[in-house]
Coordinates of C-alpha atoms in Angstrom, one line a residue:
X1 CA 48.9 101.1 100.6
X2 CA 50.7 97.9 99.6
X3 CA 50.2 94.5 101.8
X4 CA 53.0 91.7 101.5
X5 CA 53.4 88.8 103.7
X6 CA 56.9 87.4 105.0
X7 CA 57.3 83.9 104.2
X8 CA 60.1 81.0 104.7
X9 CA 59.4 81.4 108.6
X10 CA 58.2 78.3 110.6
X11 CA 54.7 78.4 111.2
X12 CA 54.3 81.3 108.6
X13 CA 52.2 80.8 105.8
X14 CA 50.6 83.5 103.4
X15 CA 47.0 84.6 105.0
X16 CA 45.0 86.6 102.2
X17 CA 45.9 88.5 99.0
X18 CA 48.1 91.6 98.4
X19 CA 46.0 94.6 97.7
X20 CA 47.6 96.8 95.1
X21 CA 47.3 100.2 97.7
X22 CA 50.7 99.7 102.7
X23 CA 53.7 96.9 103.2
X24 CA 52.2 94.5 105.6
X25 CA 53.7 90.9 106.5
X26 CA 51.7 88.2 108.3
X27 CA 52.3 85.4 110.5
X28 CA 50.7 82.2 111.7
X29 CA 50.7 82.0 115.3
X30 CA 49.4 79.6 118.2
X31 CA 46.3 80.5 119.6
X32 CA 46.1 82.9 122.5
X33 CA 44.3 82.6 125.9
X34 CA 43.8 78.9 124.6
X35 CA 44.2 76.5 127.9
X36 CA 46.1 73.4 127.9
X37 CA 44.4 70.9 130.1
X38 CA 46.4 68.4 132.2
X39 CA 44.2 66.3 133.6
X40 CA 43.1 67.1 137.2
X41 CA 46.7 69.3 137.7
X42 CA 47.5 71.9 135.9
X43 CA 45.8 74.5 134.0
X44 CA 48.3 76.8 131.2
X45 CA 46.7 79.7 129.6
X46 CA 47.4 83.4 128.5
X47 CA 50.4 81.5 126.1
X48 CA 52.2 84.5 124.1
X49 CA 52.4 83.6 120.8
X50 CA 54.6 86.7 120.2
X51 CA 56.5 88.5 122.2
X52 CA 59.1 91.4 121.6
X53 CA 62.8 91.0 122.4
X54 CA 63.8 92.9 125.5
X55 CA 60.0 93.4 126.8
X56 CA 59.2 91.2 129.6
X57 CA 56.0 88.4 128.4
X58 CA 54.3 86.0 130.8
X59 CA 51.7 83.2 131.1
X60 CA 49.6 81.9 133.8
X61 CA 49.9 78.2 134.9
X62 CA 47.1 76.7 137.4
X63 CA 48.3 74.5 139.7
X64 CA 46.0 71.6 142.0
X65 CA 48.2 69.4 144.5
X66 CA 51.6 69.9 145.9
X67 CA 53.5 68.4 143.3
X68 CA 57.0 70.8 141.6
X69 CA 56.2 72.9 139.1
X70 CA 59.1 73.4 136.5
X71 CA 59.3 75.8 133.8
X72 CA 62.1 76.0 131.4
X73 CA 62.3 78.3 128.9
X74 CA 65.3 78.2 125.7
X75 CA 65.8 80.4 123.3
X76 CA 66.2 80.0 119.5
X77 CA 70.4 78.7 120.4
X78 CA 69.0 76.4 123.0
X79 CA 70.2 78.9 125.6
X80 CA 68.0 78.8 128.8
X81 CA 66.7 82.5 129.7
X82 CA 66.0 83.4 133.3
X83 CA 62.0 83.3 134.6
X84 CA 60.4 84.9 137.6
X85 CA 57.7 82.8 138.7
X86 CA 55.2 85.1 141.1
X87 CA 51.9 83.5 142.5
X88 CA 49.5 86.1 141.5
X89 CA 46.1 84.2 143.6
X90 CA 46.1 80.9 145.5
X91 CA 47.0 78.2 142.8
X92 CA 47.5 80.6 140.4
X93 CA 51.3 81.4 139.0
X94 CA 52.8 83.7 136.7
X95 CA 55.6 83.0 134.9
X96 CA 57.9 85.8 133.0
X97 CA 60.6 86.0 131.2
X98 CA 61.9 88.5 128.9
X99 CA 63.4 87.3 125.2
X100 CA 67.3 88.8 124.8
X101 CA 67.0 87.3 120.7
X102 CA 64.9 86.8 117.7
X103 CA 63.9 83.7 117.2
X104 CA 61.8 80.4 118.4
X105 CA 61.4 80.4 122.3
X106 CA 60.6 77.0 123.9
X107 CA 58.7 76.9 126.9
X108 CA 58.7 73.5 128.9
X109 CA 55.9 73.3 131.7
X110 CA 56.3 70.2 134.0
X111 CA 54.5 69.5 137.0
X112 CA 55.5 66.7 139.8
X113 CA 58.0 65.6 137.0
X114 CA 55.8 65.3 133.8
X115 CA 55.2 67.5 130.9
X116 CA 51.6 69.1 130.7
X117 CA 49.8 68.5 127.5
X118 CA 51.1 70.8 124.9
X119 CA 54.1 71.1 126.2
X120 CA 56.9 72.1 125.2
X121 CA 55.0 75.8 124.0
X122 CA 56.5 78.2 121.2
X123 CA 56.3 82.1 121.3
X124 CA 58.2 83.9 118.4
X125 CA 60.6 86.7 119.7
X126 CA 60.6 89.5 117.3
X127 CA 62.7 92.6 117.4
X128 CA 61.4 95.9 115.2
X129 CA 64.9 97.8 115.7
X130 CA 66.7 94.6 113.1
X131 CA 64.8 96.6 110.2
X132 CA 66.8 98.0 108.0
X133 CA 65.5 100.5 105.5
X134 CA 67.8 101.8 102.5
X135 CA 68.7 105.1 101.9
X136 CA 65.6 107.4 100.5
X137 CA 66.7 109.1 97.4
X138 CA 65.2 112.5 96.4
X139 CA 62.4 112.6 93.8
X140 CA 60.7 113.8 90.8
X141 CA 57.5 114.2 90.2
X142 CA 55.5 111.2 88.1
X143 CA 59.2 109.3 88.5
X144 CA 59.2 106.2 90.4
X145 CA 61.0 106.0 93.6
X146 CA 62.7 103.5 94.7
X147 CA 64.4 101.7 98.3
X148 CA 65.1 99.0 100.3
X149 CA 63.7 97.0 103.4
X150 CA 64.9 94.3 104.8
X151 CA 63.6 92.2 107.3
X152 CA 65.5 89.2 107.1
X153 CA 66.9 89.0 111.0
X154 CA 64.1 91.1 112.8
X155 CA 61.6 87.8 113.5
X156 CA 57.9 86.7 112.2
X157 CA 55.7 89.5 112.3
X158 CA 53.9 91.7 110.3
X159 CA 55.5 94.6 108.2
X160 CA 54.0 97.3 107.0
X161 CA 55.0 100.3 104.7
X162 CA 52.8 103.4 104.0
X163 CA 53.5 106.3 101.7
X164 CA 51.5 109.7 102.7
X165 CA 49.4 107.7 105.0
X166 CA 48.6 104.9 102.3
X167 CA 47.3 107.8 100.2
X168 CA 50.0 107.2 97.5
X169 CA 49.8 103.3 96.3
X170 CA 53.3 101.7 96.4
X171 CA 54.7 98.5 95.5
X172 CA 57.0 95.5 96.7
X173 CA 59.1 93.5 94.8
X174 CA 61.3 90.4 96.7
X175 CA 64.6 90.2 96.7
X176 CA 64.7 87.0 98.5
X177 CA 65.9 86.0 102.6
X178 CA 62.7 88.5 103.3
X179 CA 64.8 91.4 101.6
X180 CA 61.9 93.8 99.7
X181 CA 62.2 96.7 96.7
X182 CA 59.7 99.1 97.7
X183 CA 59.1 101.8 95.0
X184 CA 55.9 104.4 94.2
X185 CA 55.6 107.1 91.7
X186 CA 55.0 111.0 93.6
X187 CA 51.8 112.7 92.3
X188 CA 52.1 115.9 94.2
X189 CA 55.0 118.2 94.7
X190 CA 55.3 117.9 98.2
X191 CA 57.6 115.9 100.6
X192 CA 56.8 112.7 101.0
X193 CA 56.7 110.4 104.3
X194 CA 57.3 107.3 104.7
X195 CA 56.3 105.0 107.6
X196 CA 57.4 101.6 108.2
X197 CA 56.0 99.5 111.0
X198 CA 56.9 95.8 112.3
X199 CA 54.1 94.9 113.9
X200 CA 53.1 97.6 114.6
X201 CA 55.3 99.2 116.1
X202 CA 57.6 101.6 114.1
X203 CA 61.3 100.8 112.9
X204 CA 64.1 102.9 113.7
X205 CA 64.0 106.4 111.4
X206 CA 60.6 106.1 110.9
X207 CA 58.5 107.8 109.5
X208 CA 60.8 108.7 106.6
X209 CA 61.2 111.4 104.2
X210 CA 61.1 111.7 100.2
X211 CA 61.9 115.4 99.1
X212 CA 60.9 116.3 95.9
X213 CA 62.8 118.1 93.6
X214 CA 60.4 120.8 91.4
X215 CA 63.0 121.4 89.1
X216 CA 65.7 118.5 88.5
X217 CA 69.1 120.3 87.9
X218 CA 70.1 117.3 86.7
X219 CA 68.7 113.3 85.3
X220 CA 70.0 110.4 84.8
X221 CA 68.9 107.3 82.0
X222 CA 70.6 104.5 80.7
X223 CA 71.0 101.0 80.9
X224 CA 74.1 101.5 83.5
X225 CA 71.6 102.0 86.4
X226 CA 69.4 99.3 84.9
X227 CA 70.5 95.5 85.0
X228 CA 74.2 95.7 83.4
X229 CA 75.7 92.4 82.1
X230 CA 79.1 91.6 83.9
X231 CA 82.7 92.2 81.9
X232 CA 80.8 94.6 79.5
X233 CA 81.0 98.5 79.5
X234 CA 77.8 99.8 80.3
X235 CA 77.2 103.7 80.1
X236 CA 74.6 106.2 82.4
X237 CA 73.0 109.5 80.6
X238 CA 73.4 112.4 83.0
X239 CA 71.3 115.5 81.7
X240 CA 72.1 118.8 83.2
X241 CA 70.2 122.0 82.8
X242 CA 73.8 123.9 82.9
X243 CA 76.2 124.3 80.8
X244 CA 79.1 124.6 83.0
X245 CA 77.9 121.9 85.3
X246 CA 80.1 118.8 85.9
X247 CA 78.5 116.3 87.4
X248 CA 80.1 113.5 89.2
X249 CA 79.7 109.7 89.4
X250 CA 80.6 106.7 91.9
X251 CA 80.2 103.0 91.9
X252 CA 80.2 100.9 94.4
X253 CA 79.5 96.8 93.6
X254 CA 78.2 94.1 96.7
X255 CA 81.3 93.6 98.4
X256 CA 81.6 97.4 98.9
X257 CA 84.4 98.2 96.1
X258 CA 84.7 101.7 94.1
X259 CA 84.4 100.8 91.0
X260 CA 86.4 103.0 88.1
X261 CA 84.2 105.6 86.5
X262 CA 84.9 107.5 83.5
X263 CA 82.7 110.7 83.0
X264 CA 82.6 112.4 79.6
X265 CA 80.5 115.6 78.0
X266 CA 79.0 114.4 74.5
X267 CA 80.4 115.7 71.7
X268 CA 77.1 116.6 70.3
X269 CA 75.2 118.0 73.5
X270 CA 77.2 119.6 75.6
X271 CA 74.6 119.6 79.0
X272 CA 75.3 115.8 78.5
X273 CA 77.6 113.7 80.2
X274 CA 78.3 109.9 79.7
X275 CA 79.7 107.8 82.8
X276 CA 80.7 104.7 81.6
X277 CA 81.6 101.6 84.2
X278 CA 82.2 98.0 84.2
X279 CA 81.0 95.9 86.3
X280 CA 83.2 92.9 87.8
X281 CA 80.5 90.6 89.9
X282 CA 77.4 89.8 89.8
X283 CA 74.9 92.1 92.6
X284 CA 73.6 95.5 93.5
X285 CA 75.4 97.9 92.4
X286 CA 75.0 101.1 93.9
X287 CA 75.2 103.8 91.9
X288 CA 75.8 107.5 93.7
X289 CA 75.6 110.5 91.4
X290 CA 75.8 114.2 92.1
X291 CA 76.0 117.8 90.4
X292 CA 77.8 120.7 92.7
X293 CA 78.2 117.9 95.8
X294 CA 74.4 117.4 96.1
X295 CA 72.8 113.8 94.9
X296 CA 70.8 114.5 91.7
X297 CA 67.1 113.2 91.8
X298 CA 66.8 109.3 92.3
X299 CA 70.3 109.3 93.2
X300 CA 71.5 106.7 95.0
X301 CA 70.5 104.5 91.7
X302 CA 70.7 100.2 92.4
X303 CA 72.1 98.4 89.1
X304 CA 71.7 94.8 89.2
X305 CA 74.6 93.3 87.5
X306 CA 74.2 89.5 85.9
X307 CA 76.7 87.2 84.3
X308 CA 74.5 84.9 81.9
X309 CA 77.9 82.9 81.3
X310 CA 77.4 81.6 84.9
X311 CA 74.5 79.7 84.2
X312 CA 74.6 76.1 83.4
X313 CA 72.7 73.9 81.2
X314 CA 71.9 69.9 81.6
X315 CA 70.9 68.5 78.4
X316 CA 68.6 66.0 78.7
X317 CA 69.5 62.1 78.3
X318 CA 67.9 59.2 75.9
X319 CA 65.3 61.5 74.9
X320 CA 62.3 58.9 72.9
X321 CA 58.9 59.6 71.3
X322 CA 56.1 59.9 73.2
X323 CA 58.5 60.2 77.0
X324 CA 58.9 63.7 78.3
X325 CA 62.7 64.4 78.1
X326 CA 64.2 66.7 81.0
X327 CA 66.9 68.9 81.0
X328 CA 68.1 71.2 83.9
X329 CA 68.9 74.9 84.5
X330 CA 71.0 76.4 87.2
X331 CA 71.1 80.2 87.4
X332 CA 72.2 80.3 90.9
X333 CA 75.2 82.3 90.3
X334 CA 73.6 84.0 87.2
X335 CA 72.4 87.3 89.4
X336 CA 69.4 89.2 88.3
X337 CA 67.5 88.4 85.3
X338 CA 64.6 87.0 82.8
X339 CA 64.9 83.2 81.5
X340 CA 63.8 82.6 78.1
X341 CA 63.2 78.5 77.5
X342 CA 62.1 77.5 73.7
X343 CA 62.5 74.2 72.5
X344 CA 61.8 73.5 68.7
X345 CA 61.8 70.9 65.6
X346 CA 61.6 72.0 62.3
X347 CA 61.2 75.1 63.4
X348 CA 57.9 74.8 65.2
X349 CA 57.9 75.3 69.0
X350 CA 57.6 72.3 71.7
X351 CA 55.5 72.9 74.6
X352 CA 57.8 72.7 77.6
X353 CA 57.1 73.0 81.5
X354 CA 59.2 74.5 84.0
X355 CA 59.5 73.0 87.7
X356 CA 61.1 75.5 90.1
X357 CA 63.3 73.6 92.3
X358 CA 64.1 76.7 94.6
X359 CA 67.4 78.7 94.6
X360 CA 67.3 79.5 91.3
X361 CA 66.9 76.2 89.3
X362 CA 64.7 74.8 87.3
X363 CA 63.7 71.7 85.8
X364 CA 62.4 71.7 82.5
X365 CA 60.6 68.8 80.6
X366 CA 58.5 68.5 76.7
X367 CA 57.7 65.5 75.8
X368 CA 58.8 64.6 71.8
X369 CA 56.2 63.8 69.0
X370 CA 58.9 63.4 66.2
X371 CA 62.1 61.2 65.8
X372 CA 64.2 64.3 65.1
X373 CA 66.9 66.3 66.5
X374 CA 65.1 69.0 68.5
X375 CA 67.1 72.6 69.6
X376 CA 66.7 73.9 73.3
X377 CA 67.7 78.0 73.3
X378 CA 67.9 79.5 76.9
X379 CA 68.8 83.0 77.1
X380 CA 69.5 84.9 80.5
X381 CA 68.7 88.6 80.4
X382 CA 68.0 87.7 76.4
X383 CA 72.0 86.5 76.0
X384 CA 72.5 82.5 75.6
X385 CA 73.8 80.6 78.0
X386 CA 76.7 78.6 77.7
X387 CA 75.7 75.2 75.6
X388 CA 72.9 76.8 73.8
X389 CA 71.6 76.1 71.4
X390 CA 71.6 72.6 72.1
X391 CA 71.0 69.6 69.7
X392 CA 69.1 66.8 71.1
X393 CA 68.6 64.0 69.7
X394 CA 65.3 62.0 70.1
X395 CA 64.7 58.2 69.2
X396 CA 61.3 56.6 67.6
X397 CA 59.4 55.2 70.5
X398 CA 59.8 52.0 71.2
X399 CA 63.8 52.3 71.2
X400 CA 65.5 51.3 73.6
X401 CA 67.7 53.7 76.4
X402 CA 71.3 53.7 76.4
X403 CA 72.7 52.4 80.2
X404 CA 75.0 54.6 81.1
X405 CA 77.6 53.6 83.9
X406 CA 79.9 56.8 85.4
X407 CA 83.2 57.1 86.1
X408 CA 84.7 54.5 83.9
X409 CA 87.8 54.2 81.3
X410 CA 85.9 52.0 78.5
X411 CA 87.3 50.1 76.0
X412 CA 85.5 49.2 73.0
X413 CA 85.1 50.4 69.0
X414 CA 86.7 53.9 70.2
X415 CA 83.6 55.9 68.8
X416 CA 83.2 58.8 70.3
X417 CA 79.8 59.5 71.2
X418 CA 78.4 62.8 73.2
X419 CA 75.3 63.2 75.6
X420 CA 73.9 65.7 73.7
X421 CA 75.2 67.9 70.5
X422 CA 75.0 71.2 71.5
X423 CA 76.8 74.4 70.1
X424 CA 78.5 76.5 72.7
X425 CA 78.4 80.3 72.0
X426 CA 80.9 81.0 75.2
X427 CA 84.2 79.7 74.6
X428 CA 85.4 81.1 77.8
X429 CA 83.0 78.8 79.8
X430 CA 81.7 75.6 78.3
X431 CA 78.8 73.6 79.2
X432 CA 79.9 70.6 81.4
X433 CA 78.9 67.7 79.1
X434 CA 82.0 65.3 78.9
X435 CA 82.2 63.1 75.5
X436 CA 82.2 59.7 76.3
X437 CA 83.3 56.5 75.0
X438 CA 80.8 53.6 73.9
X439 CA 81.5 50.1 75.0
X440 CA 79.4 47.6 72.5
X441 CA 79.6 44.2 74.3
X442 CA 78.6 41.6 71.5
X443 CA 80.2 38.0 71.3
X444 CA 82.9 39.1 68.6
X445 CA 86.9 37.8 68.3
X446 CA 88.1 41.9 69.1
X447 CA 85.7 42.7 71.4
X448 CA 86.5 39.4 73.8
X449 CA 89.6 40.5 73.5
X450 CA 89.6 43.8 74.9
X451 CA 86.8 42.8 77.7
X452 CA 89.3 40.3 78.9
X453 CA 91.7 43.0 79.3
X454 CA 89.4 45.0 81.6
X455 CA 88.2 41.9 84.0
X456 CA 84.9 41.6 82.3
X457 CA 85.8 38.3 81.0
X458 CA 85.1 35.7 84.4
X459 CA 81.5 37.9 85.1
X460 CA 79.9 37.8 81.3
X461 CA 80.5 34.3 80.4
X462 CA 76.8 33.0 80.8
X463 CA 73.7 34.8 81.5
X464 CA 70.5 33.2 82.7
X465 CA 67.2 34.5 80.9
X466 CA 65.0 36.6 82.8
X467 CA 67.5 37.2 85.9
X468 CA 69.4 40.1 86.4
X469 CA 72.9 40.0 85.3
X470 CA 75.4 42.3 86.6
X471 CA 79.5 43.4 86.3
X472 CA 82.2 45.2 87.7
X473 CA 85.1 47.2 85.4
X474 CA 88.3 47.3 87.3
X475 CA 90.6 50.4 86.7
X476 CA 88.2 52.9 87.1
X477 CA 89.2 56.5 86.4
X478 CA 86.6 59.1 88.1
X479 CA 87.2 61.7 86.1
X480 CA 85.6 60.1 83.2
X481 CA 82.5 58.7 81.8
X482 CA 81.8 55.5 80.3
X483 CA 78.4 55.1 78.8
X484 CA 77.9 51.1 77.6
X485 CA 75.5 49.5 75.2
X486 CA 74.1 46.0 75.6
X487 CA 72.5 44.3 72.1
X488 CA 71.1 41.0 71.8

């Protein structure tokens, strides 16, 4: 039985450690049957800290004087939902109210006029029939098994998945937005069920079936139900057991689209065919395949398609001994994959650290020991990404930075100079690193020239030592850089 927790909730945090036997999911909540105390008025207890959408919940308030008592109650849109409000004992009245959504309900609990302490309260609607659980494909004995469960609109709460009672061990893995991969691997050759509970209370079609094919009439290998790389032909093995069979393929990408498939018999084995596809986007592609109009074992397949081309690279800026350097990656649009970071001088590798900075990107920093160009390689999925390798250069310690201004049209000695030196190996998508112009402002015949053509003439006349001296550059053009370089 596999445990997992939701997270990403309000008030949900992760409460103990996943054991490597169910699916479970588990949620932070206020405490129940704790009173709220408003002093010598009101009493609230018996707070729901859950409650399930469509099923009526209540709580209790104690009332002491003849003052109003108001109760409001809003759901997660800031929609106010009908109460009933019945006195169930002499100064004692319950108040119910049945959540219509998922979500945050806010309970506000005045009496003569003024809020009691703790209010406004919170109960978390959830809603077991917004599971969704994938398709279960057949399977094959000591073969992994895999489907889908998401969870992402049906509330806090606690999911659990069970295969054969818990007696078969399973696995999760996250998909993200509360979207799990559950697989396990059948040990006996028997039908397997599957129960999935949210909170527990089952979803809709559960428990679940896995049937398990004794004899496969037909399997299916290959990097094309795998993780496929997008633009690139990518084939799937299909082994029959019959020579005459003729089985059949079908592809469909996120959006839903039938993707062309084209389904051979080798040359060289004839109860093998070769379906060969290419994917267009990155996503899940789902994969159906089937011999004599049944689905073969496993079948529908999930191929993750990723497009390494769509991740980008930030070199790193005025990178000096001894100072860690940074540099960013954004894979956001990359799909699927494996990141592989090395940065290296002289060939010897250069401890770097990674910061995640959530949706797929990451901040990487090392810190120089040598004045020396060093390389940064990143590969998605082990295929470099656009700008890699990348030449940095690093300055002895001591040097000083560069000040680099944006969005400027610079004149000055018209050497070009780049951020970083890097080598693209993508021609179709380069790294966004613009080559920019260097303004050298020394007190030269040329150079006063050209700064009294751009304005910078009336603002750099005299500077005062030890106080900050600034200046404009009219004519600005956004869609360039200008970095400039003070001496003295």
């Amino acid at each position: 039985m596999l445990v997992f927790y939701l997270e990403g909730i309000k008030g949900a945090r992760r409460t103990s450690t996943p054991s490597p036997t169910v699916a479970a999911v588990a949620f932070v909540a206020q405490p129940v049957n704790k009173a709220y105390r408003f002093p010598a008025k009101t009493t609230v207890s018996k707070i729901p800290s859950l409650s399930r959408v469509g099923q009526p919940s209540s709580l209790v308030v104690e009332i002491s004087g003849h003052d109003q008592l108001e109760i409001r109650v809003l759901d997660s849109k800031k929609n106010e939902i009908g109460t009933d409000i019945v006195e169930i004992e002499p100064g004692h009245m319950q108040i119910n109210f049945t959540p219509a959504q998922v979500g945050d309900h806010e309970i506000d609990v005045r009496y003569g006029g003024v809020p009691v302490t703790g209010s406004p309260f919170t109960c978390r609607a959830y809603d077991p029939a917004k599971i969704r659980v994938g398709a279960i494909p057949k399977g094959l004995l000591d073969k992994p098994v895999y489907f889908t469960v998401d969870a992402s609109e049906a509330g806090v709460g606690n999911l659990e998945v069970a295969v054969c009672d818990g007696r078969v061990p399973s696995m999760a893995h996250s998909l993200g937005h509360h979207k799990y991969d559950i697989s396990f691997v059948p040990k006996e050759n028997e039908d397997h069920t599957i129960t999935v509970r949210f909170n527990n209370e089952p979803v809709p079609g559960s428990p679940f079936t896995c049937q398990l094919v004794a004899t496969a009439q037909a399997t299916a290998t290959g990097a094309g139900i795998e993780r496929i790389p997008v633009d690139q032909e990518t084939e799937i093995h299909i082994q029959t057991d019959d020579l005459d069979a003729s089985p059949e393929a079908r592809v469909r990408d996120p959006q839903g689209n039938e993707l062309p498939v084209n389904v051979t018999r080798s040359r060289d084995n004839e109860t093998l065919h070769i379906a060969t596809y290419v994917p267009k986007c990155v996503g899940n592609h789902v994969i159906d395949i089937s011999l004599s109009g049944e689905p073969i074992a496993g079948s529908p397949f999930t191929a993750k398609a990723y497009d390494a081309r769509k991740t980008t690279l930030v070199p790193p800026t005025n990178a000096v001994v001894g100072r860690p350097a940074t540099f960013v990656i954004d894979a956001a649009r990359s799909g699927a994959g494996n990141m592989e970071i090395i940065v290296s001088v002289d060939n010897r590798n250069v401890p770097n650290f990674v910061q995640t900075e959530g949706q797929a990107r990451f901040k990487v920093s090392f810190t120089p020991q040598d004045a020396k160009d060093h390389t940064i390689s990143v590969k998605f999925n082990g295929i470099s990404v656009p700008g890699s390798p990348l030449i940095c250069p690093v300055k002895p310690a001591g040097a000083i930075p560069d000040v680099v201004l944006p969005a400027a049209t610079a004149v000055g000695t018209g050497t070009a100079v780049a951020a970083a030196r890097h080598t693209p190996q993508h021609s179709a998508e380069q790294l966004p690193v613009k080559q920019t112009t260097t303004t050298v402002l020394q007190k030269t015949p040329e150079i006063k020239e050209k700064v009294e053509k751009t304005g910078l003439a009336r603002e750099l006349n005299s500077a005062q030592v030890g106080q900050k001296k600034g200046f404009t550059i009219d004519n600005i053009n956004k869609s360039s850089d200008c970095n400039v370089v003070i001496t003295g």
